[in-house]
Amino acid sequence: MARISRITNQQILEAARQIFLQQGFGASTLEIAQQAGISEASIFKRFSTKEELFFAAMGIPEKPLWVNELESLCGKGDLKENLINICLKIMEFYTQVLPQIMMLRSRGNVLPEHGDKEPRPIRDVKALTAFLEYEIKQNRLRPCDPKTVAHILLGSLMNYVFLEQISSQVSIKTDNLPTTTYLNSEERATEVSIFIQNFVDIIWQGIAPIQD
């Protein structure tokens, strides 16, 4: 007797991604199950909520890697170099997730949040603000408004990625996100690195610790 093939999580996520991109978060999990060739109950054996399924399918992590990086860098190493590395991680994150978010927004689809948590941008600002506050207390930054600096950093990086996305001739394949474009090229990596270096240099002039 032949063994019954077992569908993988990746196959479920691919089916969910197609449906969510077409219909947004309001899409029925029953329709996703039919697309994947399984029962609706089978989906919720793998993913506890529809929100969890959505974010996993769209490749949007609940906690970005750059936030984990912040926690490990508090009070350690060269702060300016840390900021450069953090900004690069933030840029990588938004380069990955903005195409999906822009596509959903363009179709009038509202993005869900993870459970009852605050919206992602607010959580991001708070995480970066807490990092800067700690560095100020350690006298590794001059006294300043860390929330304002966090807004400047995140807002500028998100805007850079956004302008790059809308000004490029990128054709996103809805069945295989993220797609490979010039945005992932070596030329872009060099441009981003130079931008981050110059950007942090400018910010650093206003927040560097005052030398005695």
Short mmCIF file of C-alpha atoms in Angstrom, two decimals:
data_model
loop_
_atom_site.label_atom_id
_atom_site.label_comp_id
_atom_site.label_asym_id
_atom_site.label_seq_id
_atom_site.Cartn_x
_atom_site.Cartn_y
_atom_site.Cartn_z
CA MET A 1 0.00 0.00 0.00
CA ALA A 2 1.44 3.37 -1.06
CA ARG A 3 2.23 5.88 1.66
CA ILE A 4 0.08 9.01 1.79
CA SER A 5 2.22 12.03 0.97
CA ARG A 6 2.55 14.52 3.82
CA ILE A 7 2.24 18.19 2.97
CA THR A 8 5.02 20.38 4.31
CA ASN A 9 4.70 23.68 6.15
CA GLN A 10 6.37 25.34 3.16
CA GLN A 11 3.66 24.09 0.82
CA ILE A 12 0.99 25.47 3.14
CA LEU A 13 2.80 28.81 3.31
CA GLU A 14 3.08 28.98 -0.48
CA ALA A 15 -0.65 28.38 -0.84
CA ALA A 16 -1.39 30.96 1.87
CA ARG A 17 0.92 33.51 0.25
CA GLN A 18 -0.92 33.25 -3.07
CA ILE A 19 -4.33 33.70 -1.47
CA PHE A 20 -3.26 36.51 0.87
CA LEU A 21 -1.65 38.45 -1.98
CA GLN A 22 -4.84 38.13 -4.00
CA GLN A 23 -7.33 38.88 -1.22
CA GLY A 24 -5.41 40.30 1.72
CA PHE A 25 -5.75 39.25 5.34
CA GLY A 26 -9.50 38.91 4.94
CA ALA A 27 -9.02 35.77 2.84
CA SER A 28 -10.67 32.62 4.17
CA THR A 29 -8.46 29.96 5.75
CA LEU A 30 -10.84 27.44 4.22
CA GLU A 31 -9.88 28.70 0.77
CA ILE A 32 -6.21 28.48 1.72
CA ALA A 33 -6.73 24.91 2.88
CA GLN A 34 -8.43 24.02 -0.42
CA GLN A 35 -5.55 25.62 -2.33
CA ALA A 36 -3.09 23.49 -0.34
CA GLY A 37 -5.22 20.35 -0.66
CA ILE A 38 -5.72 19.85 3.08
CA SER A 39 -8.44 20.40 5.66
CA GLU A 40 -8.83 23.73 7.42
CA ALA A 41 -8.20 21.98 10.75
CA SER A 42 -4.81 20.85 9.44
CA ILE A 43 -3.71 24.46 9.05
CA PHE A 44 -4.40 25.25 12.69
CA LYS A 45 -2.47 22.19 13.80
CA ARG A 46 0.61 23.88 12.29
CA PHE A 47 -0.21 27.56 12.90
CA SER A 48 -2.08 28.58 16.04
CA THR A 49 -3.77 31.67 14.56
CA LYS A 50 -4.58 33.19 11.20
CA GLU A 51 -2.25 36.09 12.06
CA GLU A 52 0.65 33.68 12.62
CA LEU A 53 -0.07 32.03 9.27
CA PHE A 54 -0.22 35.41 7.53
CA PHE A 55 3.08 36.73 8.81
CA ALA A 56 4.86 33.42 8.22
CA ALA A 57 3.51 33.25 4.67
CA MET A 58 4.52 36.84 3.90
CA GLY A 59 7.98 36.40 5.42
CA ILE A 60 7.46 39.11 8.04
CA PRO A 61 8.99 37.99 11.36
CA GLU A 62 7.31 38.95 14.63
CA LYS A 63 10.66 40.14 15.99
CA PRO A 64 13.18 41.39 13.41
CA LEU A 65 16.74 40.12 13.70
CA TRP A 66 18.04 43.67 14.08
CA VAL A 67 16.10 44.00 17.36
CA ASN A 68 17.90 40.93 18.72
CA GLU A 69 21.15 42.54 17.55
CA LEU A 70 20.34 45.64 19.62
CA GLU A 71 19.94 43.60 22.78
CA SER A 72 23.32 41.91 22.31
CA LEU A 73 25.20 45.16 21.58
CA CYS A 74 24.08 47.29 24.54
CA GLY A 75 27.12 48.86 26.16
CA LYS A 76 29.58 46.84 24.09
CA GLY A 77 32.17 47.61 21.43
CA ASP A 78 32.52 50.76 19.34
CA LEU A 79 29.13 52.47 19.44
CA LYS A 80 29.47 54.22 16.10
CA GLU A 81 30.36 50.95 14.38
CA ASN A 82 27.45 49.30 16.18
CA LEU A 83 25.09 51.94 14.80
CA ILE A 84 26.41 51.35 11.29
CA ASN A 85 25.83 47.61 11.61
CA ILE A 86 22.37 48.11 13.12
CA CYS A 87 21.37 50.47 10.31
CA LEU A 88 22.51 47.91 7.74
CA LYS A 89 20.38 45.24 9.44
CA ILE A 90 17.39 47.57 9.52
CA MET A 91 17.87 48.32 5.82
CA GLU A 92 18.03 44.61 5.02
CA PHE A 93 14.84 43.99 6.99
CA TYR A 94 12.81 46.68 5.29
CA THR A 95 14.15 45.74 1.86
CA GLN A 96 12.75 42.27 2.50
CA VAL A 97 9.32 43.18 3.87
CA LEU A 98 8.40 46.44 2.11
CA PRO A 99 7.64 44.86 -1.30
CA GLN A 100 5.06 42.58 0.30
CA ILE A 101 3.57 45.39 2.38
CA MET A 102 3.43 47.76 -0.60
CA MET A 103 1.71 45.15 -2.74
CA LEU A 104 -0.91 44.45 -0.09
CA ARG A 105 -1.47 48.16 0.56
CA SER A 106 -1.86 48.85 -3.18
CA ARG A 107 -4.74 46.39 -3.25
CA GLY A 108 -6.45 48.09 -0.32
CA ASN A 109 -5.61 45.32 2.12
CA VAL A 110 -5.14 46.15 5.80
CA LEU A 111 -2.28 44.41 7.56
CA PRO A 112 -3.05 42.57 10.81
CA GLU A 113 -0.93 42.93 13.90
CA HIS A 114 0.48 40.13 16.03
CA GLY A 115 -2.31 39.56 18.52
CA ASP A 116 -2.98 42.59 20.70
CA LYS A 117 0.52 44.02 20.37
CA GLU A 118 1.29 47.57 19.27
CA PRO A 119 1.78 48.28 15.55
CA ARG A 120 5.19 47.22 14.21
CA PRO A 121 6.57 50.76 13.59
CA ILE A 122 5.81 51.79 17.18
CA ARG A 123 7.52 48.67 18.57
CA ASP A 124 10.54 49.32 16.34
CA VAL A 125 10.87 52.90 17.57
CA LYS A 126 10.57 51.77 21.19
CA ALA A 127 13.24 49.10 20.75
CA LEU A 128 15.71 51.54 19.21
CA THR A 129 14.83 54.24 21.77
CA ALA A 130 15.55 51.83 24.65
CA PHE A 131 18.94 51.00 23.13
CA LEU A 132 19.87 54.67 22.80
CA GLU A 133 18.65 55.44 26.33
CA TYR A 134 20.93 52.75 27.72
CA GLU A 135 23.93 54.11 25.81
CA ILE A 136 23.21 57.62 27.12
CA LYS A 137 23.13 56.30 30.70
CA GLN A 138 26.48 54.63 30.07
CA ASN A 139 27.89 57.99 28.90
CA ARG A 140 28.55 56.51 25.48
CA LEU A 141 26.24 59.14 23.91
CA ARG A 142 25.76 62.77 24.84
CA PRO A 143 22.47 63.69 26.55
CA CYS A 144 19.76 63.95 23.88
CA ASP A 145 16.19 62.88 23.14
CA PRO A 146 16.62 59.19 22.23
CA LYS A 147 13.10 58.89 20.82
CA THR A 148 13.73 61.71 18.36
CA VAL A 149 17.00 60.11 17.25
CA ALA A 150 15.24 56.74 16.88
CA HIS A 151 12.57 58.36 14.68
CA ILE A 152 15.24 60.02 12.54
CA LEU A 153 17.16 56.77 12.09
CA LEU A 154 14.20 54.52 11.32
CA GLY A 155 12.29 57.10 9.27
CA SER A 156 15.29 57.87 7.07
CA LEU A 157 16.12 54.20 6.47
CA MET A 158 12.51 53.26 5.68
CA ASN A 159 12.21 56.22 3.33
CA TYR A 160 15.44 55.23 1.55
CA VAL A 161 14.12 51.72 0.92
CA PHE A 162 10.68 53.01 -0.07
CA LEU A 163 12.06 55.45 -2.64
CA GLU A 164 14.37 52.75 -4.00
CA GLN A 165 11.45 50.36 -4.39
CA ILE A 166 9.07 52.75 -6.15
CA SER A 167 11.76 54.16 -8.45
CA SER A 168 12.96 50.73 -9.63
CA GLN A 169 11.60 48.71 -12.52
CA VAL A 170 10.85 45.72 -10.29
CA SER A 171 8.30 43.10 -11.23
CA ILE A 172 7.35 41.16 -8.11
CA LYS A 173 6.24 37.58 -8.70
CA THR A 174 3.33 36.94 -6.38
CA ASP A 175 3.91 33.20 -6.30
CA ASN A 176 7.55 33.40 -5.24
CA LEU A 177 8.36 36.27 -2.91
CA PRO A 178 10.84 37.74 -2.40
CA THR A 179 12.12 37.95 -5.97
CA THR A 180 15.72 38.62 -7.03
CA THR A 181 16.19 42.07 -8.55
CA TYR A 182 18.91 44.65 -8.91
CA LEU A 183 18.02 45.59 -5.34
CA ASN A 184 19.92 42.46 -4.25
CA SER A 185 22.93 43.14 -6.49
CA GLU A 186 26.54 43.80 -5.51
CA GLU A 187 26.23 47.31 -6.91
CA ARG A 188 23.33 48.04 -4.58
CA ALA A 189 25.21 46.59 -1.60
CA THR A 190 28.06 49.03 -2.24
CA GLU A 191 25.67 51.98 -2.62
CA VAL A 192 23.87 51.07 0.61
CA SER A 193 27.12 50.67 2.52
CA ILE A 194 28.31 54.12 1.44
CA PHE A 195 24.93 55.65 2.26
CA ILE A 196 24.88 54.10 5.74
CA GLN A 197 28.43 55.23 6.48
CA ASN A 198 27.66 58.82 5.45
CA PHE A 199 24.27 58.80 7.19
CA VAL A 200 25.68 57.60 10.53
CA ASP A 201 28.56 60.09 10.23
CA ILE A 202 26.02 62.93 10.07
CA ILE A 203 23.91 61.59 12.94
CA TRP A 204 27.01 60.89 15.03
CA GLN A 205 28.06 64.55 14.95
CA GLY A 206 24.94 65.39 16.97
CA ILE A 207 25.01 62.51 19.46
CA ALA A 208 28.68 61.61 20.00
CA PRO A 209 29.82 61.83 23.63
CA ILE A 210 31.35 65.20 24.57
CA GLN A 211 35.07 64.86 25.11
CA ASP A 212 36.51 66.39 28.27
#
